[in-house]
Short mmCIF file of N, CA and C in Angstrom, two decimals:
data_model
loop_
_atom_site.label_atom_id
_atom_site.label_comp_id
_atom_site.label_asym_id
_atom_site.label_seq_id
_atom_site.Cartn_x
_atom_site.Cartn_y
_atom_site.Cartn_z
N MET A 1 18.98 7.52 -57.14
CA MET A 1 19.40 6.75 -56.01
C MET A 1 18.85 7.33 -54.71
N VAL A 2 18.85 8.66 -54.61
CA VAL A 2 18.33 9.31 -53.42
C VAL A 2 16.84 9.02 -53.30
N LEU A 3 16.11 9.06 -54.42
CA LEU A 3 14.68 8.78 -54.39
C LEU A 3 14.41 7.34 -53.95
N ALA A 4 15.24 6.39 -54.35
CA ALA A 4 15.07 5.00 -53.94
C ALA A 4 15.29 4.85 -52.43
N LEU A 5 16.29 5.56 -51.89
CA LEU A 5 16.55 5.51 -50.45
C LEU A 5 15.40 6.11 -49.66
N VAL A 6 14.87 7.24 -50.12
CA VAL A 6 13.73 7.88 -49.45
C VAL A 6 12.52 6.96 -49.53
N GLY A 7 12.32 6.30 -50.65
CA GLY A 7 11.20 5.37 -50.79
C GLY A 7 11.32 4.18 -49.84
N LEU A 8 12.52 3.64 -49.68
CA LEU A 8 12.73 2.53 -48.75
C LEU A 8 12.46 2.94 -47.31
N LEU A 9 12.92 4.12 -46.91
CA LEU A 9 12.68 4.58 -45.54
C LEU A 9 11.20 4.83 -45.29
N ALA A 10 10.50 5.36 -46.27
CA ALA A 10 9.06 5.61 -46.10
C ALA A 10 8.30 4.30 -46.01
N ALA A 11 8.72 3.29 -46.75
CA ALA A 11 8.03 1.99 -46.73
C ALA A 11 8.26 1.25 -45.41
N ALA A 12 9.38 1.51 -44.74
CA ALA A 12 9.68 0.83 -43.49
C ALA A 12 8.79 1.29 -42.36
N GLY A 13 8.21 2.48 -42.47
CA GLY A 13 7.33 3.01 -41.42
C GLY A 13 8.15 3.62 -40.31
N PRO A 14 7.46 4.31 -39.41
CA PRO A 14 8.18 4.98 -38.33
C PRO A 14 8.68 3.98 -37.30
N ALA A 15 9.83 4.27 -36.75
CA ALA A 15 10.37 3.44 -35.68
C ALA A 15 9.66 3.81 -34.39
N ARG A 16 9.33 2.83 -33.59
CA ARG A 16 8.64 3.08 -32.33
C ARG A 16 9.63 2.91 -31.19
N ALA A 17 9.98 4.03 -30.57
CA ALA A 17 10.88 3.98 -29.42
C ALA A 17 10.05 3.67 -28.18
N GLN A 18 10.53 2.73 -27.39
CA GLN A 18 9.80 2.35 -26.19
C GLN A 18 10.77 2.28 -25.03
N ALA A 19 10.44 2.97 -23.95
CA ALA A 19 11.27 2.90 -22.75
C ALA A 19 11.12 1.51 -22.15
N PRO A 20 12.19 0.97 -21.58
CA PRO A 20 12.09 -0.37 -20.98
C PRO A 20 11.11 -0.40 -19.81
N ALA A 21 10.33 -1.46 -19.74
CA ALA A 21 9.47 -1.70 -18.59
C ALA A 21 10.37 -2.21 -17.45
N LEU A 22 9.86 -2.18 -16.23
CA LEU A 22 10.60 -2.71 -15.09
C LEU A 22 9.84 -3.90 -14.53
N VAL A 23 10.50 -5.06 -14.46
CA VAL A 23 9.93 -6.25 -13.84
C VAL A 23 10.70 -6.45 -12.54
N SER A 24 9.98 -6.54 -11.41
CA SER A 24 10.65 -6.57 -10.11
C SER A 24 9.99 -7.54 -9.15
N VAL A 25 10.79 -7.97 -8.16
CA VAL A 25 10.29 -8.77 -7.05
C VAL A 25 9.87 -7.78 -5.96
N ASN A 26 8.64 -7.95 -5.47
CA ASN A 26 8.08 -7.02 -4.50
C ASN A 26 7.48 -7.79 -3.33
N PRO A 27 7.83 -7.52 -2.09
CA PRO A 27 8.79 -6.50 -1.68
C PRO A 27 10.22 -6.93 -2.02
N GLU A 28 11.07 -5.93 -2.14
CA GLU A 28 12.45 -6.20 -2.50
C GLU A 28 13.19 -6.92 -1.35
N TYR A 29 12.82 -6.62 -0.10
CA TYR A 29 13.42 -7.26 1.07
C TYR A 29 12.31 -7.88 1.92
N GLN A 30 12.56 -9.07 2.42
CA GLN A 30 11.57 -9.83 3.18
C GLN A 30 12.27 -10.45 4.39
N LEU A 31 11.56 -10.58 5.51
CA LEU A 31 12.09 -11.23 6.70
C LEU A 31 11.21 -12.42 7.04
N ALA A 32 11.81 -13.60 7.25
CA ALA A 32 11.05 -14.80 7.61
C ALA A 32 11.90 -15.66 8.53
N HIS A 33 11.22 -16.46 9.34
CA HIS A 33 11.90 -17.40 10.24
C HIS A 33 11.62 -18.82 9.77
N LEU A 34 12.40 -19.76 10.28
CA LEU A 34 12.27 -21.17 9.92
C LEU A 34 10.82 -21.62 10.03
N GLY A 35 10.28 -22.18 8.95
CA GLY A 35 8.91 -22.67 8.91
C GLY A 35 7.87 -21.64 8.51
N ASP A 36 8.22 -20.36 8.51
CA ASP A 36 7.28 -19.30 8.11
C ASP A 36 7.01 -19.37 6.61
N THR A 37 5.80 -18.99 6.23
CA THR A 37 5.50 -18.78 4.81
C THR A 37 5.39 -17.29 4.57
N PHE A 38 5.79 -16.88 3.38
CA PHE A 38 5.69 -15.47 2.98
C PHE A 38 5.47 -15.42 1.48
N SER A 39 4.90 -14.34 1.02
CA SER A 39 4.63 -14.22 -0.41
C SER A 39 5.40 -13.05 -1.01
N VAL A 40 5.75 -13.21 -2.27
CA VAL A 40 6.36 -12.13 -3.04
C VAL A 40 5.59 -12.01 -4.35
N GLN A 41 5.49 -10.80 -4.81
CA GLN A 41 4.84 -10.54 -6.09
C GLN A 41 5.92 -10.26 -7.13
N VAL A 42 5.66 -10.69 -8.35
CA VAL A 42 6.47 -10.27 -9.48
C VAL A 42 5.64 -9.22 -10.19
N ARG A 43 6.14 -7.98 -10.14
CA ARG A 43 5.41 -6.82 -10.67
C ARG A 43 6.01 -6.36 -11.99
N ILE A 44 5.18 -5.64 -12.73
CA ILE A 44 5.66 -4.97 -13.93
C ILE A 44 5.23 -3.52 -13.84
N ASP A 45 6.14 -2.62 -14.23
CA ASP A 45 5.85 -1.19 -14.18
C ASP A 45 6.15 -0.55 -15.52
N GLU A 46 5.24 0.32 -15.91
CA GLU A 46 5.37 1.15 -17.12
C GLU A 46 5.60 0.34 -18.39
N VAL A 47 4.79 -0.70 -18.59
CA VAL A 47 4.88 -1.49 -19.80
C VAL A 47 3.89 -0.95 -20.83
N GLU A 48 4.24 -1.09 -22.10
CA GLU A 48 3.36 -0.67 -23.19
C GLU A 48 3.01 -1.88 -24.05
N ALA A 49 1.72 -2.12 -24.23
CA ALA A 49 1.20 -3.12 -25.16
C ALA A 49 1.65 -4.55 -24.85
N LEU A 50 1.62 -4.95 -23.58
CA LEU A 50 2.00 -6.30 -23.19
C LEU A 50 0.91 -7.29 -23.58
N TYR A 51 1.32 -8.40 -24.19
CA TYR A 51 0.36 -9.45 -24.59
C TYR A 51 0.73 -10.81 -23.99
N GLY A 52 1.99 -10.97 -23.61
CA GLY A 52 2.41 -12.24 -23.01
C GLY A 52 3.74 -12.10 -22.31
N PHE A 53 4.02 -13.04 -21.38
CA PHE A 53 5.29 -13.02 -20.68
C PHE A 53 5.73 -14.44 -20.34
N ASP A 54 7.04 -14.59 -20.16
CA ASP A 54 7.67 -15.84 -19.72
C ASP A 54 8.73 -15.42 -18.70
N VAL A 55 8.47 -15.71 -17.42
CA VAL A 55 9.34 -15.25 -16.33
C VAL A 55 9.87 -16.46 -15.57
N LEU A 56 11.18 -16.49 -15.35
CA LEU A 56 11.83 -17.52 -14.54
C LEU A 56 12.39 -16.86 -13.29
N LEU A 57 11.81 -17.22 -12.13
CA LEU A 57 12.27 -16.71 -10.84
C LEU A 57 13.08 -17.82 -10.17
N SER A 58 14.33 -17.51 -9.80
CA SER A 58 15.21 -18.49 -9.18
C SER A 58 15.41 -18.18 -7.70
N PHE A 59 15.59 -19.25 -6.92
CA PHE A 59 15.79 -19.12 -5.48
C PHE A 59 16.68 -20.27 -5.01
N PRO A 60 17.34 -20.13 -3.86
CA PRO A 60 18.19 -21.22 -3.35
C PRO A 60 17.32 -22.33 -2.74
N PRO A 61 17.28 -23.51 -3.34
CA PRO A 61 16.39 -24.57 -2.86
C PRO A 61 16.77 -25.12 -1.49
N GLU A 62 18.01 -24.91 -1.07
CA GLU A 62 18.41 -25.36 0.26
C GLU A 62 17.89 -24.42 1.36
N LEU A 63 17.43 -23.22 0.97
CA LEU A 63 16.94 -22.24 1.94
C LEU A 63 15.43 -22.03 1.88
N LEU A 64 14.85 -22.18 0.68
CA LEU A 64 13.43 -21.89 0.48
C LEU A 64 12.74 -23.02 -0.26
N GLU A 65 11.43 -23.11 -0.06
CA GLU A 65 10.59 -24.02 -0.83
C GLU A 65 9.43 -23.21 -1.39
N ALA A 66 9.23 -23.27 -2.70
CA ALA A 66 8.07 -22.61 -3.32
C ALA A 66 6.85 -23.49 -3.06
N VAL A 67 5.81 -22.90 -2.47
CA VAL A 67 4.61 -23.64 -2.08
C VAL A 67 3.52 -23.51 -3.13
N SER A 68 3.32 -22.29 -3.66
CA SER A 68 2.26 -22.09 -4.65
C SER A 68 2.53 -20.86 -5.50
N VAL A 69 1.85 -20.81 -6.64
CA VAL A 69 1.92 -19.67 -7.55
C VAL A 69 0.49 -19.32 -7.94
N SER A 70 0.17 -18.03 -7.94
CA SER A 70 -1.16 -17.61 -8.37
C SER A 70 -1.06 -16.44 -9.34
N ASP A 71 -1.89 -16.49 -10.37
CA ASP A 71 -1.96 -15.44 -11.37
C ASP A 71 -2.62 -14.22 -10.74
N ALA A 72 -2.14 -13.04 -11.09
CA ALA A 72 -2.67 -11.82 -10.50
C ALA A 72 -3.63 -11.08 -11.42
N ASP A 73 -3.98 -11.65 -12.56
CA ASP A 73 -4.97 -11.08 -13.47
C ASP A 73 -4.57 -9.74 -14.08
N PHE A 74 -3.26 -9.46 -14.21
CA PHE A 74 -2.84 -8.24 -14.91
C PHE A 74 -3.22 -8.36 -16.38
N LEU A 75 -3.00 -9.55 -16.95
CA LEU A 75 -3.40 -9.82 -18.32
C LEU A 75 -4.74 -10.54 -18.31
N ALA A 76 -5.46 -10.46 -19.42
CA ALA A 76 -6.72 -11.16 -19.57
C ALA A 76 -6.47 -12.67 -19.58
N PRO A 77 -7.47 -13.47 -19.22
CA PRO A 77 -7.28 -14.93 -19.28
C PRO A 77 -6.84 -15.37 -20.67
N GLY A 78 -6.06 -16.42 -20.69
CA GLY A 78 -5.53 -16.92 -21.96
C GLY A 78 -4.90 -18.27 -21.75
N MET A 79 -3.74 -18.47 -22.36
CA MET A 79 -3.00 -19.73 -22.21
C MET A 79 -1.80 -19.49 -21.32
N GLY A 80 -1.41 -20.52 -20.59
CA GLY A 80 -0.21 -20.38 -19.78
C GLY A 80 -0.09 -21.48 -18.76
N TRP A 81 0.98 -21.40 -17.99
CA TRP A 81 1.21 -22.38 -16.94
C TRP A 81 2.20 -21.80 -15.94
N ALA A 82 2.21 -22.44 -14.77
CA ALA A 82 3.18 -22.11 -13.72
C ALA A 82 3.82 -23.42 -13.29
N LEU A 83 5.14 -23.50 -13.36
CA LEU A 83 5.86 -24.71 -12.98
C LEU A 83 6.79 -24.40 -11.82
N ILE A 84 6.63 -25.14 -10.73
CA ILE A 84 7.52 -25.03 -9.58
C ILE A 84 8.47 -26.22 -9.62
N ASP A 85 9.78 -25.96 -9.54
CA ASP A 85 10.78 -27.01 -9.46
C ASP A 85 11.64 -26.71 -8.22
N ASN A 86 11.25 -27.28 -7.08
CA ASN A 86 11.96 -27.02 -5.84
C ASN A 86 13.34 -27.65 -5.81
N ASP A 87 13.58 -28.69 -6.61
CA ASP A 87 14.92 -29.28 -6.68
C ASP A 87 15.89 -28.33 -7.37
N ALA A 88 15.44 -27.69 -8.44
CA ALA A 88 16.29 -26.75 -9.18
C ALA A 88 16.24 -25.35 -8.58
N GLY A 89 15.22 -25.06 -7.78
CA GLY A 89 15.07 -23.73 -7.22
C GLY A 89 14.55 -22.72 -8.23
N THR A 90 13.49 -23.12 -8.97
CA THR A 90 12.93 -22.21 -9.97
C THR A 90 11.41 -22.23 -9.95
N VAL A 91 10.84 -21.10 -10.32
CA VAL A 91 9.42 -20.96 -10.59
C VAL A 91 9.33 -20.33 -11.97
N ASN A 92 8.70 -21.03 -12.92
CA ASN A 92 8.56 -20.54 -14.28
C ASN A 92 7.09 -20.29 -14.56
N VAL A 93 6.76 -19.04 -14.88
CA VAL A 93 5.38 -18.67 -15.16
C VAL A 93 5.31 -18.11 -16.58
N VAL A 94 4.40 -18.70 -17.37
CA VAL A 94 4.18 -18.28 -18.75
C VAL A 94 2.70 -17.93 -18.89
N HIS A 95 2.42 -16.80 -19.52
CA HIS A 95 1.02 -16.39 -19.73
C HIS A 95 0.94 -15.63 -21.05
N ALA A 96 -0.02 -16.00 -21.88
CA ALA A 96 -0.27 -15.29 -23.14
C ALA A 96 -1.77 -15.08 -23.28
N GLN A 97 -2.15 -13.87 -23.62
CA GLN A 97 -3.56 -13.59 -23.87
C GLN A 97 -3.97 -14.21 -25.20
N LEU A 98 -5.26 -14.35 -25.41
CA LEU A 98 -5.79 -14.87 -26.66
C LEU A 98 -6.64 -13.80 -27.34
N ASN A 99 -6.63 -13.83 -28.65
CA ASN A 99 -7.45 -12.92 -29.44
C ASN A 99 -8.92 -13.14 -29.08
N PRO A 100 -9.72 -12.18 -28.85
CA PRO A 100 -9.62 -10.76 -29.20
C PRO A 100 -9.17 -9.86 -28.05
N ALA A 101 -8.53 -10.37 -27.03
CA ALA A 101 -8.07 -9.54 -25.90
C ALA A 101 -7.13 -8.45 -26.40
N GLU A 102 -7.26 -7.28 -25.80
CA GLU A 102 -6.42 -6.15 -26.17
C GLU A 102 -5.12 -6.17 -25.35
N PRO A 103 -4.02 -5.67 -25.92
CA PRO A 103 -2.77 -5.56 -25.16
C PRO A 103 -2.98 -4.67 -23.93
N VAL A 104 -2.14 -4.88 -22.92
CA VAL A 104 -2.27 -4.15 -21.66
C VAL A 104 -1.06 -3.23 -21.47
N SER A 105 -1.33 -2.01 -21.08
CA SER A 105 -0.29 -1.05 -20.75
C SER A 105 -0.47 -0.59 -19.31
N GLY A 106 0.64 -0.19 -18.69
CA GLY A 106 0.55 0.31 -17.32
C GLY A 106 1.41 -0.48 -16.36
N SER A 107 0.94 -0.59 -15.12
CA SER A 107 1.68 -1.24 -14.05
C SER A 107 0.77 -2.16 -13.25
N GLY A 108 1.32 -3.25 -12.72
CA GLY A 108 0.53 -4.15 -11.90
C GLY A 108 1.32 -5.40 -11.56
N THR A 109 0.64 -6.35 -10.93
CA THR A 109 1.26 -7.60 -10.51
C THR A 109 1.01 -8.68 -11.56
N LEU A 110 2.09 -9.36 -12.00
CA LEU A 110 1.96 -10.46 -12.95
C LEU A 110 1.54 -11.74 -12.25
N PHE A 111 2.22 -12.07 -11.12
CA PHE A 111 1.87 -13.27 -10.35
C PHE A 111 2.46 -13.17 -8.95
N THR A 112 1.97 -14.04 -8.06
CA THR A 112 2.42 -14.08 -6.67
C THR A 112 2.92 -15.49 -6.36
N VAL A 113 4.06 -15.58 -5.65
CA VAL A 113 4.63 -16.86 -5.24
C VAL A 113 4.66 -16.89 -3.72
N VAL A 114 4.21 -18.01 -3.15
CA VAL A 114 4.30 -18.23 -1.70
C VAL A 114 5.48 -19.18 -1.44
N PHE A 115 6.37 -18.75 -0.54
CA PHE A 115 7.54 -19.54 -0.16
C PHE A 115 7.44 -19.95 1.31
N ARG A 116 8.15 -21.03 1.66
CA ARG A 116 8.34 -21.44 3.04
C ARG A 116 9.84 -21.39 3.33
N ALA A 117 10.20 -20.80 4.47
CA ALA A 117 11.60 -20.72 4.88
C ALA A 117 12.03 -22.07 5.45
N ASP A 118 13.08 -22.65 4.87
CA ASP A 118 13.59 -23.95 5.32
C ASP A 118 14.92 -23.84 6.04
N ALA A 119 15.32 -22.62 6.41
CA ALA A 119 16.61 -22.43 7.07
C ALA A 119 16.54 -21.16 7.92
N GLU A 120 17.56 -20.97 8.73
CA GLU A 120 17.73 -19.77 9.56
C GLU A 120 19.13 -19.23 9.34
N GLY A 121 19.29 -17.94 9.59
CA GLY A 121 20.62 -17.35 9.58
C GLY A 121 21.24 -17.20 8.21
N ALA A 122 20.44 -17.00 7.18
CA ALA A 122 20.98 -16.85 5.82
C ALA A 122 20.15 -15.83 5.06
N THR A 123 20.66 -15.39 3.94
CA THR A 123 19.92 -14.50 3.04
C THR A 123 19.72 -15.24 1.73
N ALA A 124 18.48 -15.30 1.29
CA ALA A 124 18.12 -16.01 0.06
C ALA A 124 17.84 -15.00 -1.06
N ALA A 125 18.54 -15.16 -2.16
CA ALA A 125 18.31 -14.31 -3.33
C ALA A 125 17.07 -14.79 -4.08
N LEU A 126 16.24 -13.86 -4.48
CA LEU A 126 15.08 -14.13 -5.33
C LEU A 126 15.36 -13.42 -6.65
N ALA A 127 15.91 -14.17 -7.60
CA ALA A 127 16.46 -13.59 -8.82
C ALA A 127 15.56 -13.82 -10.02
N LEU A 128 15.33 -12.77 -10.77
CA LEU A 128 14.61 -12.87 -12.04
C LEU A 128 15.65 -13.30 -13.08
N SER A 129 15.81 -14.61 -13.25
CA SER A 129 16.86 -15.17 -14.10
C SER A 129 16.60 -14.95 -15.58
N SER A 130 15.33 -14.98 -15.97
CA SER A 130 14.96 -14.80 -17.37
C SER A 130 13.60 -14.13 -17.43
N VAL A 131 13.51 -13.06 -18.19
CA VAL A 131 12.23 -12.36 -18.37
C VAL A 131 12.07 -12.05 -19.85
N ILE A 132 10.99 -12.58 -20.43
CA ILE A 132 10.67 -12.31 -21.83
C ILE A 132 9.27 -11.72 -21.87
N LEU A 133 9.15 -10.53 -22.43
CA LEU A 133 7.88 -9.86 -22.60
C LEU A 133 7.62 -9.70 -24.09
N SER A 134 6.37 -9.86 -24.51
CA SER A 134 6.09 -9.69 -25.94
C SER A 134 4.79 -8.94 -26.16
N ASP A 135 4.70 -8.32 -27.33
CA ASP A 135 3.48 -7.63 -27.72
C ASP A 135 2.59 -8.58 -28.53
N ARG A 136 1.51 -8.08 -29.06
CA ARG A 136 0.54 -8.91 -29.77
C ARG A 136 1.13 -9.59 -31.01
N GLU A 137 2.08 -8.94 -31.65
CA GLU A 137 2.69 -9.49 -32.87
C GLU A 137 3.87 -10.41 -32.55
N GLY A 138 4.20 -10.57 -31.28
CA GLY A 138 5.31 -11.44 -30.89
C GLY A 138 6.65 -10.73 -30.80
N TYR A 139 6.66 -9.41 -30.98
CA TYR A 139 7.90 -8.67 -30.85
C TYR A 139 8.25 -8.50 -29.38
N LEU A 140 9.55 -8.56 -29.08
CA LEU A 140 10.00 -8.43 -27.71
C LEU A 140 9.83 -7.01 -27.20
N ILE A 141 9.44 -6.90 -25.95
CA ILE A 141 9.34 -5.60 -25.28
C ILE A 141 10.55 -5.50 -24.36
N PRO A 142 11.34 -4.42 -24.48
CA PRO A 142 12.53 -4.30 -23.63
C PRO A 142 12.14 -4.12 -22.16
N CYS A 143 12.98 -4.68 -21.27
CA CYS A 143 12.69 -4.52 -19.84
C CYS A 143 13.97 -4.57 -19.03
N ASP A 144 13.90 -3.95 -17.86
CA ASP A 144 14.94 -4.05 -16.85
C ASP A 144 14.36 -4.91 -15.73
N THR A 145 15.24 -5.48 -14.91
CA THR A 145 14.76 -6.31 -13.80
C THR A 145 15.37 -5.83 -12.49
N GLN A 146 14.63 -6.12 -11.41
CA GLN A 146 15.10 -5.82 -10.05
C GLN A 146 14.80 -7.03 -9.19
N ASP A 147 15.84 -7.69 -8.71
CA ASP A 147 15.70 -8.89 -7.89
C ASP A 147 15.30 -8.53 -6.46
N GLY A 148 15.00 -9.57 -5.68
CA GLY A 148 14.67 -9.38 -4.28
C GLY A 148 15.52 -10.29 -3.40
N ARG A 149 15.35 -10.15 -2.08
CA ARG A 149 16.07 -10.98 -1.12
C ARG A 149 15.16 -11.27 0.06
N ALA A 150 15.37 -12.42 0.65
CA ALA A 150 14.66 -12.77 1.88
C ALA A 150 15.70 -13.08 2.94
N ARG A 151 15.61 -12.40 4.06
CA ARG A 151 16.48 -12.67 5.21
C ARG A 151 15.79 -13.72 6.06
N LEU A 152 16.44 -14.84 6.26
CA LEU A 152 15.88 -15.95 7.02
C LEU A 152 16.47 -15.92 8.42
N GLY A 153 15.68 -15.51 9.37
CA GLY A 153 16.15 -15.31 10.73
C GLY A 153 16.17 -13.83 11.02
N ASP A 154 16.61 -13.49 12.20
CA ASP A 154 16.64 -12.09 12.61
C ASP A 154 17.68 -11.32 11.82
N TYR A 155 17.43 -10.01 11.69
CA TYR A 155 18.44 -9.16 11.09
C TYR A 155 19.62 -9.08 12.05
N LEU A 156 20.78 -9.03 11.47
CA LEU A 156 21.97 -8.89 12.30
C LEU A 156 22.12 -7.43 12.69
N LEU A 157 22.41 -7.20 13.95
CA LEU A 157 22.55 -5.85 14.46
C LEU A 157 23.98 -5.67 14.92
N PHE A 158 24.66 -4.72 14.34
CA PHE A 158 26.03 -4.43 14.72
C PHE A 158 26.06 -3.06 15.38
N LEU A 159 26.52 -3.03 16.61
CA LEU A 159 26.61 -1.78 17.35
C LEU A 159 28.07 -1.33 17.37
N PRO A 160 28.28 -0.03 17.33
CA PRO A 160 29.67 0.44 17.38
C PRO A 160 30.26 0.20 18.77
N ILE A 161 31.54 -0.04 18.79
CA ILE A 161 32.26 -0.26 20.05
C ILE A 161 33.05 0.99 20.36
N ALA A 162 32.91 1.46 21.57
CA ALA A 162 33.70 2.63 22.02
C ALA A 162 34.76 2.12 22.98
N LEU A 163 35.99 2.28 22.61
CA LEU A 163 37.11 1.84 23.45
C LEU A 163 37.83 3.05 24.01
N ARG A 164 38.28 2.93 25.24
CA ARG A 164 39.03 4.02 25.86
C ARG A 164 40.44 3.62 26.06
#
C-alpha cells in the first residue's frame, strides 16, 4: 500500500508554487476637471508564464466616460478584443497569445484606457472587478488586485482651526 501511494505521488509530478501576480490601476490616484481627458494603465507585476488575460475595469458612468482602449504590447499579438460599455460603466479587455508565441514573465502594462471627466466635486472608483490570468495550458495564474481612484475637481483642503 505504501508503494502504491509513493507511485501515485511520483506520477503526479512536482507541485509548482507560484506567488500571486499583482494587477493594478496606475496611477493609483488621478486628478481631473470637468471635460478633461486622462489615461490610466492596467499593469501587471511579477507574473510568471502569462499567456492570456480577461480584465473587467469598472467605473461610475455618471462621473466618467471611457473614450478609448489601447493594447500595450506586453503580450505578443494574438486574439482578443476591448469592449467599452459607458452605460454599464465597464471596460472589458481580453487578450490571448497564439502558438508559437512563448509565455511572458515579468512586469509591464497590459492596456491603457483614456477617460473623460463628466462631473466635478466627486471621487470616481476605478475598480478591477474581474481579473482572470492564464498560462499556456489554460491553468489560472493567481493574482492580487489594486484599484485606483480619480478625483474630479480640486482636492479638498482642510486646515486646522485654532480657537482661543
